[in-house]
mmCIF file of C-alpha atoms in Angstrom:
data_model
loop_
_atom_site.group_PDB
_atom_site.id
_atom_site.type_symbol
_atom_site.label_atom_id
_atom_site.label_comp_id
_atom_site.label_asym_id
_atom_site.label_seq_id
_atom_site.Cartn_x
_atom_site.Cartn_y
_atom_site.Cartn_z
ATOM 1 C CA UNK Q 7 104.934 163.178 234.219
ATOM 2 C CA UNK Q 8 106.189 159.665 233.622
ATOM 3 C CA UNK Q 9 104.030 158.362 236.448
ATOM 4 C CA UNK Q 10 100.937 160.015 234.936
ATOM 5 C CA UNK Q 11 101.691 158.618 231.500
ATOM 6 C CA UNK Q 12 102.278 155.205 233.055
ATOM 7 C CA UNK Q 13 98.953 155.402 234.844
ATOM 8 C CA UNK Q 14 97.082 156.349 231.642
ATOM 9 C CA UNK Q 15 98.884 153.565 229.751
ATOM 10 C CA UNK Q 16 97.934 150.952 232.319
ATOM 11 C CA UNK Q 17 94.333 152.234 232.358
ATOM 12 C CA UNK Q 18 94.173 152.225 228.570
ATOM 13 C CA UNK Q 19 95.434 148.686 228.377
ATOM 14 C CA UNK Q 20 92.957 147.588 231.013
ATOM 15 C CA UNK Q 21 90.041 149.199 229.172
ATOM 16 C CA UNK Q 22 91.194 147.780 225.846
ATOM 17 C CA UNK Q 23 91.442 144.334 227.390
ATOM 18 C CA UNK Q 24 87.969 144.659 228.870
ATOM 19 C CA UNK Q 25 86.489 145.726 225.518
ATOM 20 C CA UNK Q 26 88.232 142.873 223.737
ATOM 21 C CA UNK Q 27 86.875 140.396 226.264
ATOM 22 C CA UNK Q 28 83.366 141.792 225.753
ATOM 23 C CA UNK Q 29 83.711 141.319 221.986
ATOM 24 C CA UNK Q 30 85.359 137.879 221.940
ATOM 25 C CA UNK Q 31 83.269 136.196 224.594
ATOM 26 C CA UNK Q 32 79.878 136.458 222.811
ATOM 27 C CA UNK Q 33 81.430 135.315 219.521
ATOM 28 C CA UNK Q 34 83.029 132.313 221.197
ATOM 29 C CA UNK Q 35 79.749 131.372 222.814
ATOM 30 C CA UNK Q 36 77.756 131.477 219.567
ATOM 31 C CA UNK Q 37 76.641 128.086 218.225
ATOM 32 C CA UNK Q 38 78.331 127.241 214.937
ATOM 33 C CA UNK Q 39 75.868 125.604 212.471
ATOM 34 C CA UNK Q 40 76.531 121.912 211.904
ATOM 35 C CA UNK Q 41 77.875 120.910 208.497
ATOM 36 C CA UNK Q 42 76.915 117.564 206.936
ATOM 37 C CA UNK Q 43 79.646 117.812 204.319
ATOM 38 C CA UNK Q 44 82.217 115.033 204.526
ATOM 39 C CA UNK Q 45 83.014 111.351 204.209
ATOM 40 C CA UNK Q 46 81.656 108.781 206.663
ATOM 41 C CA UNK Q 47 81.705 105.079 207.507
ATOM 42 C CA UNK Q 48 79.333 103.135 209.701
ATOM 43 C CA UNK Q 49 77.346 100.027 210.532
ATOM 44 C CA UNK Q 50 73.661 99.129 210.444
ATOM 45 C CA UNK Q 51 71.368 96.485 211.939
ATOM 46 C CA UNK Q 52 67.678 95.686 211.663
ATOM 47 C CA UNK Q 53 65.166 93.325 210.096
ATOM 48 C CA UNK Q 54 64.244 92.266 206.539
ATOM 49 C CA UNK Q 55 60.708 91.204 205.611
ATOM 50 C CA UNK Q 56 59.540 90.038 202.187
ATOM 51 C CA UNK Q 57 59.494 86.997 199.912
ATOM 52 C CA UNK Q 58 61.029 85.051 197.065
ATOM 53 C CA UNK Q 59 58.451 84.091 194.440
ATOM 54 C CA UNK Q 60 59.030 81.226 192.019
ATOM 55 C CA UNK Q 61 57.100 80.196 188.931
ATOM 56 C CA UNK Q 62 57.600 77.266 186.540
ATOM 57 C CA UNK Q 63 55.040 76.505 183.801
ATOM 58 C CA UNK Q 64 52.380 78.140 185.934
ATOM 59 C CA UNK Q 65 53.306 76.257 189.110
ATOM 60 C CA UNK Q 66 53.819 78.858 191.866
ATOM 61 C CA UNK Q 67 55.828 78.861 195.065
ATOM 62 C CA UNK Q 68 56.750 81.441 197.653
ATOM 63 C CA UNK Q 69 59.324 81.587 200.456
ATOM 64 C CA UNK Q 70 58.783 84.270 203.106
ATOM 65 C CA UNK Q 71 61.771 86.338 204.232
ATOM 66 C CA UNK Q 72 61.796 87.341 207.888
ATOM 67 C CA UNK Q 73 65.370 87.688 209.074
ATOM 68 C CA UNK Q 74 67.916 89.810 210.896
ATOM 69 C CA UNK Q 75 70.091 91.905 208.628
ATOM 70 C CA UNK Q 76 73.209 93.915 209.386
ATOM 71 C CA UNK Q 77 76.212 95.300 207.599
ATOM 72 C CA UNK Q 78 78.643 98.095 206.843
ATOM 73 C CA UNK Q 79 78.169 101.357 204.965
ATOM 74 C CA UNK Q 80 80.332 104.099 203.482
ATOM 75 C CA UNK Q 81 79.301 107.385 201.950
ATOM 76 C CA UNK Q 82 79.843 111.085 201.356
ATOM 77 C CA UNK Q 83 77.665 114.177 201.759
ATOM 78 C CA UNK Q 84 77.827 117.698 200.388
ATOM 79 C CA UNK Q 85 75.730 120.433 201.981
ATOM 80 C CA UNK Q 86 74.554 123.463 199.981
ATOM 81 C CA UNK Q 87 72.503 125.768 202.148
ATOM 82 C CA UNK Q 88 70.079 123.455 203.902
ATOM 83 C CA UNK Q 89 70.087 120.889 201.100
ATOM 84 C CA UNK Q 90 72.313 117.843 201.529
ATOM 85 C CA UNK Q 91 73.286 115.667 198.559
ATOM 86 C CA UNK Q 92 75.054 112.373 199.079
ATOM 87 C CA UNK Q 93 75.992 108.961 197.784
ATOM 88 C CA UNK Q 94 76.138 105.802 199.893
ATOM 89 C CA UNK Q 95 77.006 102.144 199.450
ATOM 90 C CA UNK Q 96 76.369 99.258 201.806
ATOM 91 C CA UNK Q 97 76.888 95.499 202.011
ATOM 92 C CA UNK Q 98 74.657 93.483 204.303
ATOM 93 C CA UNK Q 99 74.272 89.997 205.730
ATOM 94 C CA UNK Q 100 70.838 88.386 205.312
ATOM 95 C CA UNK Q 101 71.335 84.646 205.800
ATOM 96 C CA UNK Q 102 67.865 83.700 204.546
ATOM 97 C CA UNK Q 103 67.078 80.069 203.580
ATOM 98 C CA UNK Q 104 63.634 78.500 203.270
ATOM 99 C CA UNK Q 105 61.598 75.969 201.289
ATOM 100 C CA UNK Q 106 59.022 77.232 198.818
ATOM 101 C CA UNK Q 107 55.461 76.941 200.057
ATOM 102 C CA UNK Q 108 53.433 75.157 198.846
ATOM 103 C CA UNK Q 109 56.089 72.567 198.094
ATOM 104 C CA UNK Q 110 55.899 69.792 195.534
ATOM 105 C CA UNK Q 111 54.089 67.621 198.080
ATOM 106 C CA UNK Q 112 51.773 70.418 199.189
ATOM 107 C CA UNK Q 113 49.341 70.584 196.298
ATOM 108 C CA UNK Q 114 51.223 71.182 193.089
ATOM 109 C CA UNK Q 115 53.731 73.745 194.365
ATOM 110 C CA UNK Q 116 57.401 74.111 193.586
ATOM 111 C CA UNK Q 117 59.838 71.660 195.102
ATOM 112 C CA UNK Q 118 62.763 73.948 195.838
ATOM 113 C CA UNK Q 119 64.630 75.864 198.508
ATOM 114 C CA UNK Q 120 65.448 79.569 198.157
ATOM 115 C CA UNK Q 121 68.296 81.333 199.925
ATOM 116 C CA UNK Q 122 69.842 84.815 199.964
ATOM 117 C CA UNK Q 123 73.067 85.175 201.938
ATOM 118 C CA UNK Q 124 73.714 88.878 201.392
ATOM 119 C CA UNK Q 125 72.677 91.968 199.466
ATOM 120 C CA UNK Q 126 74.117 95.388 198.742
ATOM 121 C CA UNK Q 127 73.006 98.786 197.481
ATOM 122 C CA UNK Q 128 74.528 101.881 195.891
ATOM 123 C CA UNK Q 129 72.198 104.829 196.401
ATOM 124 C CA UNK Q 130 71.944 108.574 196.099
ATOM 125 C CA UNK Q 131 70.569 110.571 199.031
ATOM 126 C CA UNK Q 132 68.774 113.926 199.112
ATOM 127 C CA UNK Q 133 68.068 115.556 202.453
ATOM 128 C CA UNK Q 134 67.014 118.884 203.937
ATOM 129 C CA UNK Q 135 68.951 119.760 207.081
ATOM 130 C CA UNK Q 136 67.505 121.330 210.187
ATOM 131 C CA UNK Q 137 70.919 121.960 211.752
ATOM 132 C CA UNK Q 138 71.745 118.538 213.290
ATOM 133 C CA UNK Q 139 68.569 116.804 212.050
ATOM 134 C CA UNK Q 140 68.501 115.436 208.495
ATOM 135 C CA UNK Q 141 65.350 113.886 207.033
ATOM 136 C CA UNK Q 142 66.147 112.361 203.629
ATOM 137 C CA UNK Q 143 65.006 110.188 200.751
ATOM 138 C CA UNK Q 144 67.210 107.679 198.968
ATOM 139 C CA UNK Q 145 67.156 105.577 195.784
ATOM 140 C CA UNK Q 146 69.580 103.528 193.733
ATOM 141 C CA UNK Q 147 70.723 100.097 192.597
ATOM 142 C CA UNK Q 148 70.335 96.901 194.654
ATOM 143 C CA UNK Q 149 72.118 93.587 194.073
ATOM 144 C CA UNK Q 150 72.423 90.150 195.618
ATOM 145 C CA UNK Q 151 73.063 86.453 195.028
ATOM 146 C CA UNK Q 152 69.880 84.367 195.013
ATOM 147 C CA UNK Q 153 70.279 80.584 195.203
ATOM 148 C CA UNK Q 154 67.619 78.047 194.232
ATOM 149 C CA UNK Q 155 68.114 74.390 195.186
ATOM 150 C CA UNK Q 156 65.664 72.633 192.868
ATOM 151 C CA UNK Q 157 64.606 69.229 194.244
ATOM 152 C CA UNK Q 158 62.717 68.004 191.161
ATOM 153 C CA UNK Q 159 65.612 68.628 188.768
ATOM 154 C CA UNK Q 160 68.192 67.882 191.446
ATOM 155 C CA UNK Q 161 70.187 70.979 190.546
ATOM 156 C CA UNK Q 162 71.213 74.055 192.567
ATOM 157 C CA UNK Q 163 72.004 77.360 190.882
ATOM 158 C CA UNK Q 164 73.001 80.803 192.126
ATOM 159 C CA UNK Q 165 72.170 83.898 190.115
ATOM 160 C CA UNK Q 166 73.434 87.432 190.653
ATOM 161 C CA UNK Q 167 70.285 89.541 190.567
ATOM 162 C CA UNK Q 168 70.102 93.324 190.244
ATOM 163 C CA UNK Q 169 67.221 95.691 190.825
ATOM 164 C CA UNK Q 170 66.538 98.835 192.797
ATOM 165 C CA UNK Q 171 66.238 100.169 196.330
ATOM 166 C CA UNK Q 172 64.144 103.153 197.472
ATOM 167 C CA UNK Q 173 63.401 104.540 200.893
ATOM 168 C CA UNK Q 174 64.029 107.264 203.392
ATOM 169 C CA UNK Q 175 64.881 108.056 206.956
ATOM 170 C CA UNK Q 176 66.002 110.616 209.473
ATOM 171 C CA UNK Q 177 69.545 111.131 210.766
ATOM 172 C CA UNK Q 178 70.782 113.053 213.804
ATOM 173 C CA UNK Q 179 74.302 114.309 214.514
ATOM 174 C CA UNK Q 180 74.727 113.905 218.261
ATOM 175 C CA UNK Q 181 78.356 115.104 218.096
ATOM 176 C CA UNK Q 182 80.574 116.722 215.470
ATOM 177 C CA UNK Q 183 81.718 113.294 214.242
ATOM 178 C CA UNK Q 184 78.993 110.798 215.168
ATOM 179 C CA UNK Q 185 75.513 110.411 213.681
ATOM 180 C CA UNK Q 186 72.644 107.988 214.260
ATOM 181 C CA UNK Q 187 69.730 107.221 211.969
ATOM 182 C CA UNK Q 188 66.542 105.240 211.495
ATOM 183 C CA UNK Q 189 65.863 104.086 207.933
ATOM 184 C CA UNK Q 190 63.421 102.185 205.742
ATOM 185 C CA UNK Q 191 64.360 100.598 202.399
ATOM 186 C CA UNK Q 192 62.335 98.663 199.856
ATOM 187 C CA UNK Q 193 64.630 96.318 197.928
ATOM 188 C CA UNK Q 194 63.597 94.646 194.658
ATOM 189 C CA UNK Q 195 66.211 92.323 193.151
ATOM 190 C CA UNK Q 196 64.127 91.805 190.024
ATOM 191 C CA UNK Q 197 63.121 88.635 188.203
ATOM 192 C CA UNK Q 198 65.526 86.054 186.819
ATOM 193 C CA UNK Q 199 65.169 82.839 184.805
ATOM 194 C CA UNK Q 200 67.235 80.175 186.560
ATOM 195 C CA UNK Q 201 67.290 78.002 183.432
ATOM 196 C CA UNK Q 202 66.576 74.611 184.984
ATOM 197 C CA UNK Q 203 64.479 73.769 181.919
ATOM 198 C CA UNK Q 204 65.829 74.653 178.430
ATOM 199 C CA UNK Q 205 62.308 75.270 177.106
ATOM 200 C CA UNK Q 206 60.230 76.779 179.891
ATOM 201 C CA UNK Q 207 61.555 79.639 182.068
ATOM 202 C CA UNK Q 208 61.978 79.014 185.782
ATOM 203 C CA UNK Q 209 61.380 82.571 186.980
ATOM 204 C CA UNK Q 210 62.329 83.765 190.442
ATOM 205 C CA UNK Q 211 61.548 87.235 191.833
ATOM 206 C CA UNK Q 212 62.963 88.553 195.132
ATOM 207 C CA UNK Q 213 61.770 91.633 197.028
ATOM 208 C CA UNK Q 214 61.773 92.678 200.673
ATOM 209 C CA UNK Q 215 61.580 95.624 203.057
ATOM 210 C CA UNK Q 216 64.354 96.590 205.442
ATOM 211 C CA UNK Q 217 63.811 98.497 208.696
ATOM 212 C CA UNK Q 218 67.110 99.326 210.385
ATOM 213 C CA UNK Q 219 69.149 101.680 212.533
ATOM 214 C CA UNK Q 220 72.685 102.850 211.745
ATOM 215 C CA UNK Q 221 75.592 104.533 213.459
ATOM 216 C CA UNK Q 222 78.190 106.439 211.413
ATOM 217 C CA UNK Q 223 81.462 108.292 211.989
ATOM 218 C CA UNK Q 224 81.962 111.433 209.871
ATOM 219 C CA UNK Q 225 85.522 112.497 209.072
#
């Protein structure tokens, strides 16, 4: 009797184990949907293309921006269904410096040099996730120091200019922690009077486009 009971017990355990394996294995093999929720840090690199426009008593000048740009970024996402809401900040090197054209000796233009060493943005992001793919739009505040070295007045001034940034891109999570993206931003730092002349405004407007790639680590 004991041997029969032992046989049935061993058989029952074997069958139970087989059923459990059949249940667990498919569940373990199922793909878990990717979640974009979390904090992240990263780096970006690309190109900036635009111009700095100057105007003084109707005398125009323009300095074309065409430079490498790169920097660091930090942000956070929250996913609700397929919608992803986020906030992101970045600080970026630009290193742009160029004379206004036409210059003072080029037919009545401005005699000055414009430079922008760096710029930053704080933006909101809205995306719609297709599992590990995230197309998104972004908009927020842009800021940067614009320096004008005025040759006629012999004075150099730096102004902190603020404006806006808008754009969009697509991001892909190629692992649970790492993402890569391609992004376009239009950055407008607004118009500022540099005050070289106490009577007439010396207005300077800075705007440029940024095309860049970024790599980020999500915690």
